[in-house]
Coordinates of C-alpha atoms in Angstrom, one line a residue:
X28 CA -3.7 -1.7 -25.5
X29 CA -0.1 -1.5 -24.9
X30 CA 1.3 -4.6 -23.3
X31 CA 2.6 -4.4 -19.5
X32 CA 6.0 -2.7 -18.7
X33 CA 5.3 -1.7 -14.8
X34 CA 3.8 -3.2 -12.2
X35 CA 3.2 -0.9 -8.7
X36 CA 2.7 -3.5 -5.6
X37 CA 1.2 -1.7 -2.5
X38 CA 3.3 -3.3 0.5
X39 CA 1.8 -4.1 3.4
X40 CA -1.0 -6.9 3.0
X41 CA 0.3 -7.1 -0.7
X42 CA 3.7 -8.1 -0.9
X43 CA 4.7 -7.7 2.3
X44 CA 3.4 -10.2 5.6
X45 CA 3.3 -7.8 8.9
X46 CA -0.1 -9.7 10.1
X47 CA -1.9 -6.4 10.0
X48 CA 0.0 -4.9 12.1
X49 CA -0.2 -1.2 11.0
X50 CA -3.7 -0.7 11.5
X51 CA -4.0 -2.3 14.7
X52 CA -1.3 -0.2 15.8
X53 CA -2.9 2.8 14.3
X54 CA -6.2 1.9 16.3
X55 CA -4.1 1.4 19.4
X56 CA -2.7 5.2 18.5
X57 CA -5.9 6.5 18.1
X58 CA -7.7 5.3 21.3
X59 CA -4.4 6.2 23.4
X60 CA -5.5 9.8 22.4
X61 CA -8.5 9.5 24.2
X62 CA -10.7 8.5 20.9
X63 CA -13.0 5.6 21.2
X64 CA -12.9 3.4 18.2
X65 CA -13.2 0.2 17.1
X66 CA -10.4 -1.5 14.7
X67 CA -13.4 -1.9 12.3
X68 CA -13.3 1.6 11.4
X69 CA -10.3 1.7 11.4
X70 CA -10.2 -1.0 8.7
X71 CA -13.4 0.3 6.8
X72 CA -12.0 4.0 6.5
X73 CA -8.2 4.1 7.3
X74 CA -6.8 1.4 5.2
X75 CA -4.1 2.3 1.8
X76 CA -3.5 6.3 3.1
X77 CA -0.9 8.1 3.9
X78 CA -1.1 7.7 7.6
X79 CA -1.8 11.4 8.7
X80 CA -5.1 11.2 6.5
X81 CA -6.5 7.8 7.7
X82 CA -6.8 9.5 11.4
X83 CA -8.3 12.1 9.8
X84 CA -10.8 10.2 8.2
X85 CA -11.2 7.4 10.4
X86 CA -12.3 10.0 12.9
X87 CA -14.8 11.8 10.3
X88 CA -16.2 8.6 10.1
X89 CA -17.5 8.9 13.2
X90 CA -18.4 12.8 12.9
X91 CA -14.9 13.7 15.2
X92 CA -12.9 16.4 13.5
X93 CA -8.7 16.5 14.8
X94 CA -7.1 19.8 15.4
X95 CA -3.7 19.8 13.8
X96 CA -1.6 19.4 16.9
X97 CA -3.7 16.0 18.0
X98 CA -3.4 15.2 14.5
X99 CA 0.4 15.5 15.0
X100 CA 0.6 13.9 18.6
X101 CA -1.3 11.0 17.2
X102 CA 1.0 10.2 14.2
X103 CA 3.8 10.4 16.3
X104 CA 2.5 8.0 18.6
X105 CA 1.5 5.8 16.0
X106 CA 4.9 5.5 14.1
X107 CA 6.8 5.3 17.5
X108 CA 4.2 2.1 18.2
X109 CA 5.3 1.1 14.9
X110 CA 8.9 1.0 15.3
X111 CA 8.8 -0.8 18.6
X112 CA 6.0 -3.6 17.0
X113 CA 8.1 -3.8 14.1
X114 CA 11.7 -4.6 16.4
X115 CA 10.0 -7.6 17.6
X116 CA 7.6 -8.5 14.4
X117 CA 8.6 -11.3 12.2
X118 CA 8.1 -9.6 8.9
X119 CA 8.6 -11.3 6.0
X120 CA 7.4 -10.9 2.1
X121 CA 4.3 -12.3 1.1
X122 CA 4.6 -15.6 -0.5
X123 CA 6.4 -16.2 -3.3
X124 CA 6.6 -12.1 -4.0
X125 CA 10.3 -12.2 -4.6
X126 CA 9.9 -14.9 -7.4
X127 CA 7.4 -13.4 -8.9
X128 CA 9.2 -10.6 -9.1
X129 CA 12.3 -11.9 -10.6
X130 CA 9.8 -13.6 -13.1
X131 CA 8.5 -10.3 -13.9
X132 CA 11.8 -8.7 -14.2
X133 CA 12.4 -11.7 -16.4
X134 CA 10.4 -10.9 -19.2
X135 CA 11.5 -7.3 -18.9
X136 CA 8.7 -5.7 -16.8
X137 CA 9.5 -3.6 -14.2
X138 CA 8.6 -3.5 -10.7
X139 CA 7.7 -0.9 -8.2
X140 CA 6.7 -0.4 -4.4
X141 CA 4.4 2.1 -3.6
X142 CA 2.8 2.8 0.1
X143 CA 1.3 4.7 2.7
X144 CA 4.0 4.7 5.2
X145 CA 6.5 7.2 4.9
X146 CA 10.1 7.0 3.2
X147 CA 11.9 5.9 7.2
X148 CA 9.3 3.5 7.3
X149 CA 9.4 2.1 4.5
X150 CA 12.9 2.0 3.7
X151 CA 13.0 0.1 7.4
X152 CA 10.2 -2.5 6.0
X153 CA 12.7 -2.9 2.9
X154 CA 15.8 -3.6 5.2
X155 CA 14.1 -6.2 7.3
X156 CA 13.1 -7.8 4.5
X157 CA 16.2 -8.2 2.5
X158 CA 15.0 -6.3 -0.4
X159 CA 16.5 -2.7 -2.1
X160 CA 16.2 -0.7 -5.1
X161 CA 18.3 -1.8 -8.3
X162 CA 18.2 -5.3 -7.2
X163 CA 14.5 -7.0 -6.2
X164 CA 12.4 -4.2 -7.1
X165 CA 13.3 -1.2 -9.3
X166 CA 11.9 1.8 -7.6
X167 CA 10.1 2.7 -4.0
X168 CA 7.4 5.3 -3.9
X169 CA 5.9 6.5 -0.3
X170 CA 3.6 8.9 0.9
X171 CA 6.1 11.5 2.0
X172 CA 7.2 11.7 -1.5
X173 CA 3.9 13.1 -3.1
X174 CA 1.5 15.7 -2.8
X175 CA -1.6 13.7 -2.7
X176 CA -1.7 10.1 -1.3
X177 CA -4.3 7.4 -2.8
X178 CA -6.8 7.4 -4.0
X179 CA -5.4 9.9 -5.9
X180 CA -2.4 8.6 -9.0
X181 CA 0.6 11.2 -7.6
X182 CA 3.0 8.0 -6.4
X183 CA 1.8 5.5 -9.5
X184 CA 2.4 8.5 -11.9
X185 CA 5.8 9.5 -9.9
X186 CA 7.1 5.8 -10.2
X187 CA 6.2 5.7 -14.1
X188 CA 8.5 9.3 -14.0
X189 CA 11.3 7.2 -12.5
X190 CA 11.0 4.4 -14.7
X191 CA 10.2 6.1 -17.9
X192 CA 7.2 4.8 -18.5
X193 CA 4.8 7.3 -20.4
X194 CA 1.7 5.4 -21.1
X195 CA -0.3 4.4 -18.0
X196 CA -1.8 1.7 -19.7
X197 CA 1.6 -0.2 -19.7
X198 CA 1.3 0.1 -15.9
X199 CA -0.4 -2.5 -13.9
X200 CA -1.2 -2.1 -10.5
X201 CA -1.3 -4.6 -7.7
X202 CA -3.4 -3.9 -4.1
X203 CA -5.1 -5.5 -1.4
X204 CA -7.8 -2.6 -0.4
X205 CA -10.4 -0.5 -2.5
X206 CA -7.8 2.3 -2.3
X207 CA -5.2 0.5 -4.7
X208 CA -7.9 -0.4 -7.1
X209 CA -9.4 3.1 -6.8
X210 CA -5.7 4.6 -7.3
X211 CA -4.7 2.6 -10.5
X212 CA -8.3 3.4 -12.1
X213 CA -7.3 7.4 -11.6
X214 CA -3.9 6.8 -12.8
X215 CA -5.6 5.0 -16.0
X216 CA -3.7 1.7 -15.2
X217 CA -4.3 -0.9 -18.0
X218 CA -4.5 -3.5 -15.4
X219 CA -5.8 -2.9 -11.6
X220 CA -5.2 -6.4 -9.8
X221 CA -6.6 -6.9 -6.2
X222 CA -5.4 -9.4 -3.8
X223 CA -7.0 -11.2 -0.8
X224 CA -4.3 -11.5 1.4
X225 CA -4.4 -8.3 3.0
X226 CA -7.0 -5.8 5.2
X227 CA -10.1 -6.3 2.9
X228 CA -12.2 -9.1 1.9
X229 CA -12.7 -10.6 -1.8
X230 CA -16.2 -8.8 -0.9
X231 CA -15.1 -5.6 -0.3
X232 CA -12.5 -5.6 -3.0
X233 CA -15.2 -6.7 -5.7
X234 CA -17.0 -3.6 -5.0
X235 CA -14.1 -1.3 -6.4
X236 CA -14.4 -3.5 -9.6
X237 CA -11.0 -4.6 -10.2
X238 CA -10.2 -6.3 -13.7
X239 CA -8.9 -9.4 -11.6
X240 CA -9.3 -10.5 -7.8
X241 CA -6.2 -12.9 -7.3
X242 CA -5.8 -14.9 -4.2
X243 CA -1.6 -15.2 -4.0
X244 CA 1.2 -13.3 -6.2
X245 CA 1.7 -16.0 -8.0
X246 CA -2.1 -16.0 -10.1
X247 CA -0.2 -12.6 -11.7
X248 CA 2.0 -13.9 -13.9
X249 CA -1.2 -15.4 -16.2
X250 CA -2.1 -12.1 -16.1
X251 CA 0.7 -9.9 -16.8
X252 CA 2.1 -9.9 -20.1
X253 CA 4.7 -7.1 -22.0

């Protein structure tokens, strides 16, 4: 196997510290709507999607289909929630994340973002955060940039496009939910890394059989290699 040239982070939960703030906000979007559900459903069946699909299929989950203009109404809500939980959130990376990205960068590997949120949202997170492209991290992927969202490989295989990176067993990719793992297994990722600092539990994360389960950034950097 080809060593590592790439790793793909997931943000929220995985590099970046919003204490879960996205899917409680979501939840609170969701039973503004006039949907009663609990935030564990939320968790077990909205977590690592583009945003539009995690109503979706939190709601399936408990046998409620969304026409398209509550599906809209809902999102809306939700990233207008966002924005005004974010103005007052003290966001700030996971730790060490920026030093163990300048350590990857190091030893020539590059490193990518890739999320659920959108590219407004995202590029916001980035701000507040003191990161951009070309500097900490070498390419952002989000939602609204792909076809398909995870679990499907669109945003891990666009990020290897922008980075020239043909083989995806050079990629690794890095994730705190099922949905990362589940993601970097369809792109054929030569590493799929879980971490346990974001919305699921070393339990659930074992269950999508990642090679590793780390519990900080830091444990990646025995693990990566180019």
């Amino acid at each position: 196997m080809p060593g590592i040239e790439l790793v793909v982070f997931d943000m929220a939960g995985t590099t970046v510290d919003e204490g879960n703030v996205v899917y409680q906000t979501l939840h609170g979007a969701i039973v503004a709507a006039g949907f009663a559900c609990p935030l564990d459903r939320v968790l077990a069946h909205g977590v690592g999607k583009e945003k539009r699909q995690s109503i979706r299929d939190v709601l399936a989950a408990d046998g409620r289909a969304v026409s398209p203009r509550q599906l809209e109404e809902i999102h809306r809500k939700f990233l207008g929630m966002l924005t005004e939980a974010y103005a007052s959130l003290d966001i700030k990376p996971q730790p060490n994340a920026t030093a163990v990205f300048e350590a990857l960068k190091e030893r020539g590997i590059a490193v990518a973002l890739n999320t659920g949120y959108d590219q407004t949202t995202a590029a916001s997170l980035l701000g507040r955060l003191g990161w951009s492209v070309g500097r900490e991290i070498d390419a952002l992927v989000t939602a609204s940039q792909v076809r398909n969202c995870r679990p499907l490989p669109d945003m891990i295989r666009l990020a290897q496009a922008r980075l020239e990176i043909s083989d995806p067993r050079a990629v690794a990719k890095v994730g705190d939910t099922t949905f990362d793992i589940d993601e970097g297994r369809n792109a054929g990722c030569g590493l799929c890394i879980a971490v346990t600092t974001g919305a699921h539990t070393r339990a659930q994360l074992a269950r999508a059989k990642p090679d590793a389960i780390i519990d900080g950034l830091e444990e990646l950097l025995e693990l990566v290699r180019p």
